Short mmCIF file of C-alpha atoms in Angstrom, two decimals:
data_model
loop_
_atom_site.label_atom_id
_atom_site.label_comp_id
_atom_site.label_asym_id
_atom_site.label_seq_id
_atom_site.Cartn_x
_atom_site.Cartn_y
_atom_site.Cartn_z
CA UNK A 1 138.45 189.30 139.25
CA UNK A 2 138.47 188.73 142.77
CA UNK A 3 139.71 185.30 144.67
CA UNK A 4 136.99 183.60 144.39
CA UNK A 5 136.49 181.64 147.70
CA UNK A 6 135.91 185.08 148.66
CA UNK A 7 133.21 185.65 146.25
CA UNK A 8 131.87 182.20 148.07
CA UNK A 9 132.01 183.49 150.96
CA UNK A 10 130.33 186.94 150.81
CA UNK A 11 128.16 185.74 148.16
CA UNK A 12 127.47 187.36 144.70
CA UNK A 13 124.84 187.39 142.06
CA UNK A 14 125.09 186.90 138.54
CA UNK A 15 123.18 189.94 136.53
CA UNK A 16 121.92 191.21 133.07
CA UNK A 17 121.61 194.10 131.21
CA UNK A 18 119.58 195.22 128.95
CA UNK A 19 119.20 198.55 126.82
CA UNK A 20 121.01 201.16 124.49
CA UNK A 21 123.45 202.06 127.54
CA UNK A 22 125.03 198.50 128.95
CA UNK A 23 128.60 199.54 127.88
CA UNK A 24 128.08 203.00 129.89
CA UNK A 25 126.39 201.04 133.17
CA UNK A 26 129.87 198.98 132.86
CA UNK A 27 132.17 202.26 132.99
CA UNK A 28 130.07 203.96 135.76
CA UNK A 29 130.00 201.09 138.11
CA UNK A 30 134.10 200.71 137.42
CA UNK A 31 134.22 204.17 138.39
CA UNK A 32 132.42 204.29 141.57
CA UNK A 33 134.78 201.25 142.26
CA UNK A 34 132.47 198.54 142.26
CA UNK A 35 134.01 195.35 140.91
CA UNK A 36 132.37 193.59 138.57
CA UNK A 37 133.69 190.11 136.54
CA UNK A 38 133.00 187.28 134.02
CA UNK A 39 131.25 190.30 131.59
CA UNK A 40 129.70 188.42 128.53
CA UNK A 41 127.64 190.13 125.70
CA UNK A 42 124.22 188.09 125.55
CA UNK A 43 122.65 189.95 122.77
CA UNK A 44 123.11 193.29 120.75
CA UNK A 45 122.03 195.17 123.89
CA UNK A 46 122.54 192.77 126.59
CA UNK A 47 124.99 192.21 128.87
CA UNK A 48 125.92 189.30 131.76
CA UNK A 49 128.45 190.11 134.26
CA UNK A 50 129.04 189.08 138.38
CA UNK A 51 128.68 191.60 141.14
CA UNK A 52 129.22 191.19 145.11
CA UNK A 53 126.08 190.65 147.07
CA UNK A 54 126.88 193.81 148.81
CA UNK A 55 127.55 195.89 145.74
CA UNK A 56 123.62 195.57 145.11
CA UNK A 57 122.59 198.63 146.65
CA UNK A 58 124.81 200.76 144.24
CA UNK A 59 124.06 198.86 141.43
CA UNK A 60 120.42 199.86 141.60
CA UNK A 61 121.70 203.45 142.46
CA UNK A 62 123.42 203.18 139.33
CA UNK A 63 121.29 201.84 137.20
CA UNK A 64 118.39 204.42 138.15
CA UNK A 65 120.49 206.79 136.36
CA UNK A 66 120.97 204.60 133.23
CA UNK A 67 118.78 203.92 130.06
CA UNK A 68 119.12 200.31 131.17
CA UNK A 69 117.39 197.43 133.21
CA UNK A 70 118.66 194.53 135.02
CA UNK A 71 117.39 191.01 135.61
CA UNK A 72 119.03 189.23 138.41
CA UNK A 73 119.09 185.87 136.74
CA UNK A 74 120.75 184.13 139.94
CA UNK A 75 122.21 184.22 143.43
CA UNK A 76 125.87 182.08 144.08
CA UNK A 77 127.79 181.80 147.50
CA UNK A 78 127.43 181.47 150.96
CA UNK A 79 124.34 183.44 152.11
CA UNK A 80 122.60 181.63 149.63
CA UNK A 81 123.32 178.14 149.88
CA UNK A 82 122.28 178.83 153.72
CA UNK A 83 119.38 180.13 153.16
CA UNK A 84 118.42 176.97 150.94
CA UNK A 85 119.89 175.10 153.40
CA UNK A 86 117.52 176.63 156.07
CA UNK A 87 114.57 176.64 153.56
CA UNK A 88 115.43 172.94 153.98
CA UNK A 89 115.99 172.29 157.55
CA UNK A 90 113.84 169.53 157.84
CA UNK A 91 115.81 167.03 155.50
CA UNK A 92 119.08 168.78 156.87
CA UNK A 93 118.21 167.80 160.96
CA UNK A 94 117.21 164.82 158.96
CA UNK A 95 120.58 163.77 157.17
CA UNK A 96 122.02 165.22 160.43
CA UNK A 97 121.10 162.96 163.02
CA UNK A 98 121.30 159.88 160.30
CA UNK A 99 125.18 160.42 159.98
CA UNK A 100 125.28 161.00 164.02
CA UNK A 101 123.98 157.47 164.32
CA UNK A 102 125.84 155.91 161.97
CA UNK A 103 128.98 157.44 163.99
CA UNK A 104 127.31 156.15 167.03
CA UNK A 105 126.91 153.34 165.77
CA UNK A 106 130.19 152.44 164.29
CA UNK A 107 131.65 153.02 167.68
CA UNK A 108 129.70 150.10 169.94
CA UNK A 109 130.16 146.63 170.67
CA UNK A 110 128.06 144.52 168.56
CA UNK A 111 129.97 141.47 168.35
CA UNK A 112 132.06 139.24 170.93
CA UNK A 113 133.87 135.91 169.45
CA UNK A 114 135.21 133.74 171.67
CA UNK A 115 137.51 131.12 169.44
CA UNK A 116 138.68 127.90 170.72
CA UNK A 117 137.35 127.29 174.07
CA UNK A 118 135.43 124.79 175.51
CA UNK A 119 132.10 126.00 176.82
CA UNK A 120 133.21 125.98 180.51
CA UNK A 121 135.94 128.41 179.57
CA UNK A 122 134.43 130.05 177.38
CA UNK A 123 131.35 131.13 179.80
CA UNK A 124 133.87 132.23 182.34
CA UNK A 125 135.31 134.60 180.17
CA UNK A 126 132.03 136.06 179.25
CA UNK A 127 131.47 136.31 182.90
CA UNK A 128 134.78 137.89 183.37
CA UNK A 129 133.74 140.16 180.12
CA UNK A 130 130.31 141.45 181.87
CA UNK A 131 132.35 142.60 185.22
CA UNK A 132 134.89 144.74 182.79
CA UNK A 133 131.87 146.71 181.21
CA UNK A 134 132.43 144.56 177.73
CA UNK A 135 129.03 143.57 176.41
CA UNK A 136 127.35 143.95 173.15
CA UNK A 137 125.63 147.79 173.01
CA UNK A 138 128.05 149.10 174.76
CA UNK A 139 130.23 152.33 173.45
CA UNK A 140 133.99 151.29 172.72
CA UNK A 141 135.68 154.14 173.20
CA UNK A 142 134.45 154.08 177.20
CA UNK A 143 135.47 150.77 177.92
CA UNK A 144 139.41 149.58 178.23
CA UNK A 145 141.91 149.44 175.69
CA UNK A 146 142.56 145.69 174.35
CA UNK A 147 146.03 145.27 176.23
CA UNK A 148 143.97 145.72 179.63
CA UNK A 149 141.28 143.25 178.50
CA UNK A 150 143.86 140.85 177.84
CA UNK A 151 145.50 141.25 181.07
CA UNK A 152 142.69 141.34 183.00
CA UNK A 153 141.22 137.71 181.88
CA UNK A 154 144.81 136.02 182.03
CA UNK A 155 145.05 137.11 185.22
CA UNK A 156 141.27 136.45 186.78
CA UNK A 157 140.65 133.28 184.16
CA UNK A 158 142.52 130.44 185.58
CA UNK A 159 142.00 128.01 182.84
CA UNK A 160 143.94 130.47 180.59
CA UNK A 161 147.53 129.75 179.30
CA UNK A 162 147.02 132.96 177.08
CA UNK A 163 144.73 135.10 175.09
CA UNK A 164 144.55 137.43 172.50
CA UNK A 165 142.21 140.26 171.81
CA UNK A 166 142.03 141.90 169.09
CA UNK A 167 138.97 144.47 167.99
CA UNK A 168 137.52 144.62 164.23
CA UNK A 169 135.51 147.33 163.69
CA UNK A 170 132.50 146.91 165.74
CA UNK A 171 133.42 143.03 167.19
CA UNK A 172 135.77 141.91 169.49
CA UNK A 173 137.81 138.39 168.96
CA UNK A 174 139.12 136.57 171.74
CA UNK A 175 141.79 133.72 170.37
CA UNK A 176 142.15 131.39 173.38
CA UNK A 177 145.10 128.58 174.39
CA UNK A 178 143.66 126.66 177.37
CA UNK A 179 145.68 125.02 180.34
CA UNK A 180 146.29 121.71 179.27
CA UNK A 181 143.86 119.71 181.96
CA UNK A 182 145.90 116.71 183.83
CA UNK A 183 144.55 113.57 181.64
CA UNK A 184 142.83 110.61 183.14
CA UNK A 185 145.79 108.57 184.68
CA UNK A 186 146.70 105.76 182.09
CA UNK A 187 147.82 102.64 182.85
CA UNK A 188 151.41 102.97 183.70
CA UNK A 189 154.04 100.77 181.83
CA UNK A 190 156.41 98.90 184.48
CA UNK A 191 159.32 101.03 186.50
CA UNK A 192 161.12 101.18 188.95
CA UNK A 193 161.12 104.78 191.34
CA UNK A 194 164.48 105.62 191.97
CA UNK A 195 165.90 108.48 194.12
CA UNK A 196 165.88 112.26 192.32
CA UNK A 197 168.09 113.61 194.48
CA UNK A 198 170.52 113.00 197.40
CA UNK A 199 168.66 112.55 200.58
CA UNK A 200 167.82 110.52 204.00
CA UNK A 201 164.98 108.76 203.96
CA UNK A 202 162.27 110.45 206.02
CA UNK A 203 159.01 108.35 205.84
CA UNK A 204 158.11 105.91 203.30
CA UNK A 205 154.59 104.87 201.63
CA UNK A 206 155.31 102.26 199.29
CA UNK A 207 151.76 101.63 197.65
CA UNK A 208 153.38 98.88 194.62
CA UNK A 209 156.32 97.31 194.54
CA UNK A 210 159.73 95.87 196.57
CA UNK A 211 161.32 98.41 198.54
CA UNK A 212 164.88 98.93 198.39
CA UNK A 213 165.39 101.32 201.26
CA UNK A 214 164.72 101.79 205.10
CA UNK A 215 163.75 105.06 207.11
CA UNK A 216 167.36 106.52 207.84
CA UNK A 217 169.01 104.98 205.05
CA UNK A 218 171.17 107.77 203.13
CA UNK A 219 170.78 107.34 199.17
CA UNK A 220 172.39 108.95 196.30
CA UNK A 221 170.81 110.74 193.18
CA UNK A 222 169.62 107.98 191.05
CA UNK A 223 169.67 105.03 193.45
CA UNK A 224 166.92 102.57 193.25
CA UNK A 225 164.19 103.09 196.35
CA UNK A 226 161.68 100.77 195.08
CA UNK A 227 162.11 97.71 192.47
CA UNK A 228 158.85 96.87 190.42
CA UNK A 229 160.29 93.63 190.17
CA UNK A 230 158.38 91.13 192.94
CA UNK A 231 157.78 87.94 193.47
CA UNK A 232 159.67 84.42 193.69
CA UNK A 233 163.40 85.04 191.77
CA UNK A 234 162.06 81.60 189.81
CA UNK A 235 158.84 82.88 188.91
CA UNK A 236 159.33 87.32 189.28
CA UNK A 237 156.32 89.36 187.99
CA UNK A 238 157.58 92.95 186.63
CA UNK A 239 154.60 95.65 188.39
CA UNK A 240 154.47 99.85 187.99
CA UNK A 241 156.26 100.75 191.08
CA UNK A 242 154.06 103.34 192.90
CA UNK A 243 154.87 104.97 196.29
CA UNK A 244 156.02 108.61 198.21
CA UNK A 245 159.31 108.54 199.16
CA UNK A 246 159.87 111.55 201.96
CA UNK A 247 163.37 112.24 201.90
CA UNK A 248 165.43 114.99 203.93
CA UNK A 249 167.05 117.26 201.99
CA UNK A 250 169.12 120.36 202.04
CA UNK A 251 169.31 123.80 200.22
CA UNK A 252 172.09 126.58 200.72
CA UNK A 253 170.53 130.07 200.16
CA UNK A 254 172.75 133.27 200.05
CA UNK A 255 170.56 136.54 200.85
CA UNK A 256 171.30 140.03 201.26
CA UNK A 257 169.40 143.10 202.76
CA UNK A 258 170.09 147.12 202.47
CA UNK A 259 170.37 149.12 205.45
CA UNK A 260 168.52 151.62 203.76
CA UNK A 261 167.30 152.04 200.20
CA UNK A 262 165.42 154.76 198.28
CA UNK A 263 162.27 153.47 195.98
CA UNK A 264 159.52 155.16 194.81
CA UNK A 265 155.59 154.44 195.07
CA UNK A 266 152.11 155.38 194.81
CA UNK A 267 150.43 157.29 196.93
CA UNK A 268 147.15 156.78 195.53
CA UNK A 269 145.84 160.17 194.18
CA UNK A 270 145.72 160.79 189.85
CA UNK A 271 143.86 162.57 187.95
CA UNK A 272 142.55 161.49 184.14
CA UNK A 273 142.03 164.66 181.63
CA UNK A 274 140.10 163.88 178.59
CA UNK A 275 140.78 165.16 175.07
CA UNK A 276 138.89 165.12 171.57
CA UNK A 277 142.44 164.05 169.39
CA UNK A 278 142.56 165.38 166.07
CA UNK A 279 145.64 163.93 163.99
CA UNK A 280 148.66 165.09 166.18
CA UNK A 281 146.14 167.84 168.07
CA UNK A 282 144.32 167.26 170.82
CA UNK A 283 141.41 169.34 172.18
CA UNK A 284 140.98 169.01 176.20
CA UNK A 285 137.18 168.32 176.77
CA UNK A 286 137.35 167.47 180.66
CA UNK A 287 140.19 167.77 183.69
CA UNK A 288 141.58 171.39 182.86
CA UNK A 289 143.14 171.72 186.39
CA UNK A 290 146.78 170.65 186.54
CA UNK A 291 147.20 168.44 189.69
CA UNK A 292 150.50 169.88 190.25
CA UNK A 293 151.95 166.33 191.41
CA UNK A 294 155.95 166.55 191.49
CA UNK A 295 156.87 163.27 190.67
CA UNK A 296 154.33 161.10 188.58
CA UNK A 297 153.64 158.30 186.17
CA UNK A 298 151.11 159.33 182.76
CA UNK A 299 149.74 156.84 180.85
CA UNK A 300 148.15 158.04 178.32
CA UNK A 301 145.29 155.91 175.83
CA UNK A 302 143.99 156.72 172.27
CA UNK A 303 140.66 155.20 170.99
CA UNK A 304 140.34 155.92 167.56
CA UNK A 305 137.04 156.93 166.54
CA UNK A 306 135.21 154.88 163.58
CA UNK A 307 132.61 155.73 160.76
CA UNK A 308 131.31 152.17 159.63
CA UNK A 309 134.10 150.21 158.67
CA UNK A 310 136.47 153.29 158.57
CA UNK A 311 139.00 154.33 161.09
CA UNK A 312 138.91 158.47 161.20
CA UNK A 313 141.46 160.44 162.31
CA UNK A 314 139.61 161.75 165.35
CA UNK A 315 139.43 159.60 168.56
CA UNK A 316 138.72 160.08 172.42
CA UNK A 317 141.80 160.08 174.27
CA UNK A 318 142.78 160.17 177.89
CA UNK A 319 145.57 160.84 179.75
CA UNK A 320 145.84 159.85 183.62
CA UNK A 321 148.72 161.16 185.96
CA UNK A 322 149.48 158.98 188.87
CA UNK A 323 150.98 160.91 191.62
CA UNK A 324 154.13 158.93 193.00
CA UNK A 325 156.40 159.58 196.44
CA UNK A 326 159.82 158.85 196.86
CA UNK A 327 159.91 156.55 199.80
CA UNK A 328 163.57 155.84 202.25
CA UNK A 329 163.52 152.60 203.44
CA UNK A 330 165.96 151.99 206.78
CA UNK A 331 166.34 148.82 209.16
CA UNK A 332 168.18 147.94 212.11
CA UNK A 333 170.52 145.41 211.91
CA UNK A 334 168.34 143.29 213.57
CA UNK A 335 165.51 144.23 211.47
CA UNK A 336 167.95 143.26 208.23
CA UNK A 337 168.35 139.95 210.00
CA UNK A 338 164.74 139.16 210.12
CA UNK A 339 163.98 140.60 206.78
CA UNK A 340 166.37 138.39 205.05
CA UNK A 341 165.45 135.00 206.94
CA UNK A 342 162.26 135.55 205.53
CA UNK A 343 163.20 136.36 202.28
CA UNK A 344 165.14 133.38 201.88
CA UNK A 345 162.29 131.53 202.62
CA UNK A 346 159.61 133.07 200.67
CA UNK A 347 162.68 132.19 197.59
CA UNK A 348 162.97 128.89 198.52
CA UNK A 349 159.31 127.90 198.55
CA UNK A 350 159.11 129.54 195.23
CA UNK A 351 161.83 126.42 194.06
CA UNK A 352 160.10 123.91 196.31
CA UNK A 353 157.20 121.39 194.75
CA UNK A 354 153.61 122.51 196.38
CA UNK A 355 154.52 119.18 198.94
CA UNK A 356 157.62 119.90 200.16
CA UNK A 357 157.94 120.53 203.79
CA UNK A 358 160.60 123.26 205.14
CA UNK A 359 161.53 121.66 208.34
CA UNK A 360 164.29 123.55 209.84
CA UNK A 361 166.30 126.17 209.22
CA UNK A 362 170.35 127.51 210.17
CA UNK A 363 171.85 130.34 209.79
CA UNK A 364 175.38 129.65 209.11
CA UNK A 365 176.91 132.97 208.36
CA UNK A 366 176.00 136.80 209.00
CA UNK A 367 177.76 139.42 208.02
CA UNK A 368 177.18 143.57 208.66
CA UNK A 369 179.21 145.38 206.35
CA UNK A 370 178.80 148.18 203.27
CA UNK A 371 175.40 148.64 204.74
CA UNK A 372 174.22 145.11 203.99
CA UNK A 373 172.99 142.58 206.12
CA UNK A 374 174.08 139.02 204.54
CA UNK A 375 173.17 135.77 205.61
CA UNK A 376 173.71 132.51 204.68
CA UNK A 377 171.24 130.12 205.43
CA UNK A 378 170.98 126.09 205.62
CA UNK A 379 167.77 124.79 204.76
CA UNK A 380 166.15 121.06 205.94
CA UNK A 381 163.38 119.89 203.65
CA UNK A 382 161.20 117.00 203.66
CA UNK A 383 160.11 116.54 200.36
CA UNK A 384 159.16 113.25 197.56
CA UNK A 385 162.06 112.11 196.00
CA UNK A 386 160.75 109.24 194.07
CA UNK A 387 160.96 109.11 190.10
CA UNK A 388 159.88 106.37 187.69
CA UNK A 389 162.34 104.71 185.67
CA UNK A 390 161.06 102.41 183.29
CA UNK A 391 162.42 98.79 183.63
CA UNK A 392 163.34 97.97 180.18
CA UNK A 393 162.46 93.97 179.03
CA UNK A 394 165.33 91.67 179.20
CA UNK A 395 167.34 94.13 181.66
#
């Protein structure tokens, strides 16, 4: 017997016998070489046995020459399932294009759930959402991966602490932790405001309460600035002590600046190649040419392809090469020295409250040596040092 997916494949028929001479059709077909298989007896003079589609032609040769006739009873294999299936064709294109939208389908947006937001955040994210190409209808696999919608809103949705996106089958789910909104000021409970941090007193606004201090008076960390204890020592009424205390301050900074250093960047050219992936395979399906970039970044994305609620093993995936230069960096001396005063104030702002003032600036050190410019610098700030401290009854 032969294998039989091969049988499948080429087809064969399934044929009986009848007459005196069955047993002597079987040896003359064997000896022209014809295979034959599955031979059954049906009847005194009847026969059942498989034959190769092609083998036909000799078998009615054969059989001429025989005191026998043959029924085909039925066809098996290949060439005949597709020519059913073509007899068909109609309810195939049909079944066809039913499973190609279902596939379709399965791989659009037709969900977004926002989770947790108030409806001012929540329309600005669905704002944010429509820019980025995310709306219901859409086709997943085109749009951006969830780790880019998540870092797109966090950084273009400023009422956002975080968010997390996560897509289930065809919805996406946006879990959201709002910025805690300053609350309506309460009623404060009686303090005093004492200093934060050694300074001079600038400029004073004292809007309640006894001050303690005078422009150019020099305090220390924790000294008291202004009492919310007032009135007559016989009769004293305990207040909230409110004001803005503008204190000079100072800050040491320490900053150094290379000579010359090597970094690389992007020049701005990539390319994106696209792929059908198949398990571990992928199949390019766009962006054959090799950009021939020397030095590069590739980030590559899979989107997993869906069927309903199941995740296949097929997906669209893309692979983008961004072309990068190596870049030398060299400064003067001089160039050092400016570069650095202006780092070290770009760092101290960072530290500074959104108030704060930077008044003046010294250099008090500068060094040129092992091809670094370093300078230390003495800053003058003018910044609120007032802080409640609650007055405690019976103090």
């Amino acid at each position: 017997m032969k294998n039989q997916w091969t049988n499948f494949y080429t087809g064969y028929v399934i044929v009986k016998a009848n007459g005196k001479g069955t047993e002597r059709l079987i040896n003359a077909l064997l000896k022209k070489g014809i295979p034959i298989w599955d031979v059954k007896r049906a009847g005194t003079d009847s026969l059942v046995f498989c034959i190769d589609l092609k083998e036909v032609p000799k078998l009615r040769e054969t059989v001429r020459s025989s005191d026998c006739k043959v029924t085909f009873i039925s066809g098996k294999g290949g060439p005949f399932l597709l020519r059913r299936l073509l007899k068909n064709s109609g309810f195939l294109a049909g079944s066809l294009a039913f499973l190609v939208c279902l596939f379709v389908l399965s791989n659009m947006v037709w969900g977004i759930e926002i989770h947790n937001a108030n409806p001012e955040t929540e329309y600005a994210i669905r704002k944010e959402l429509d820019k980025m190409g995310v709306k219901i209808g859409k086709v997943q696999f085109l749009l951006d991966d969830v780790d880019t919608i998540q870092r797109k809103l966090s950084d273009n949705v400023s009422a956002l602490t975080w968010i997390g996106v996560e897509l289930k089958g065809t919805t996406y789910h946006f879990q959201v932790v709002e910025k805690k909104q300053p609350k309506a000021e309460k009623k404060l409970s009686p303090q005093n405001l004492v200093a934060k941090k050694k300074a001079t007193i600038a400029d004073m606004f004292v809007e309640k309460g006894q001050p303690m201090i005078k422009v150019n008076d020099n305090v220390y960390k924790g000294q008291l600035l202004v009492s919310g204890i007032i009135g007559k020592e016989d009769t004293p009424k305990v207040v909230s002590a409110r004001g803005v205390i503008l204190g000079e301050t100072w800050y040491n900074s320490t900053i150094e600046v290379p000579l010359k250093s090597n970094f690389s960047v992007f020049n701005g050219d990539e390319m994106t190649k696209h792929f059908l992936s198949i398990g571990n395979f992928s199949l390019p399906i766009w962006g054959f040419k090799d950009p021939g970039y020397k030095h590069f970044e590739k980030d590559t994305t899979v989107r997993p392809f869906h069927f309903l609620k199941w995740e296949l093993p097929i997906g669209y995936k893309t692979e983008t090469k961004r072309s990068k230069e190596d870049i030398v960096r060299e400064y003067t001396p001089a160039q050092a020295h400016k570069e650095a005063a202006k780092m070290g104030r770009a760092d101290l702002k960072k530290q500074l409250p959104a108030d704060a003032e930077i008044k003046k600036e010294k250099i008090l050190h500068t060094t040129n040596q092992n091809g670094k410019v370093k300078l230390i610098i003495l800053y003058q700030v003018i910044e609120n040092i007032a802080a409640g401290q609650p007055i405690i009854q019976g103090d």
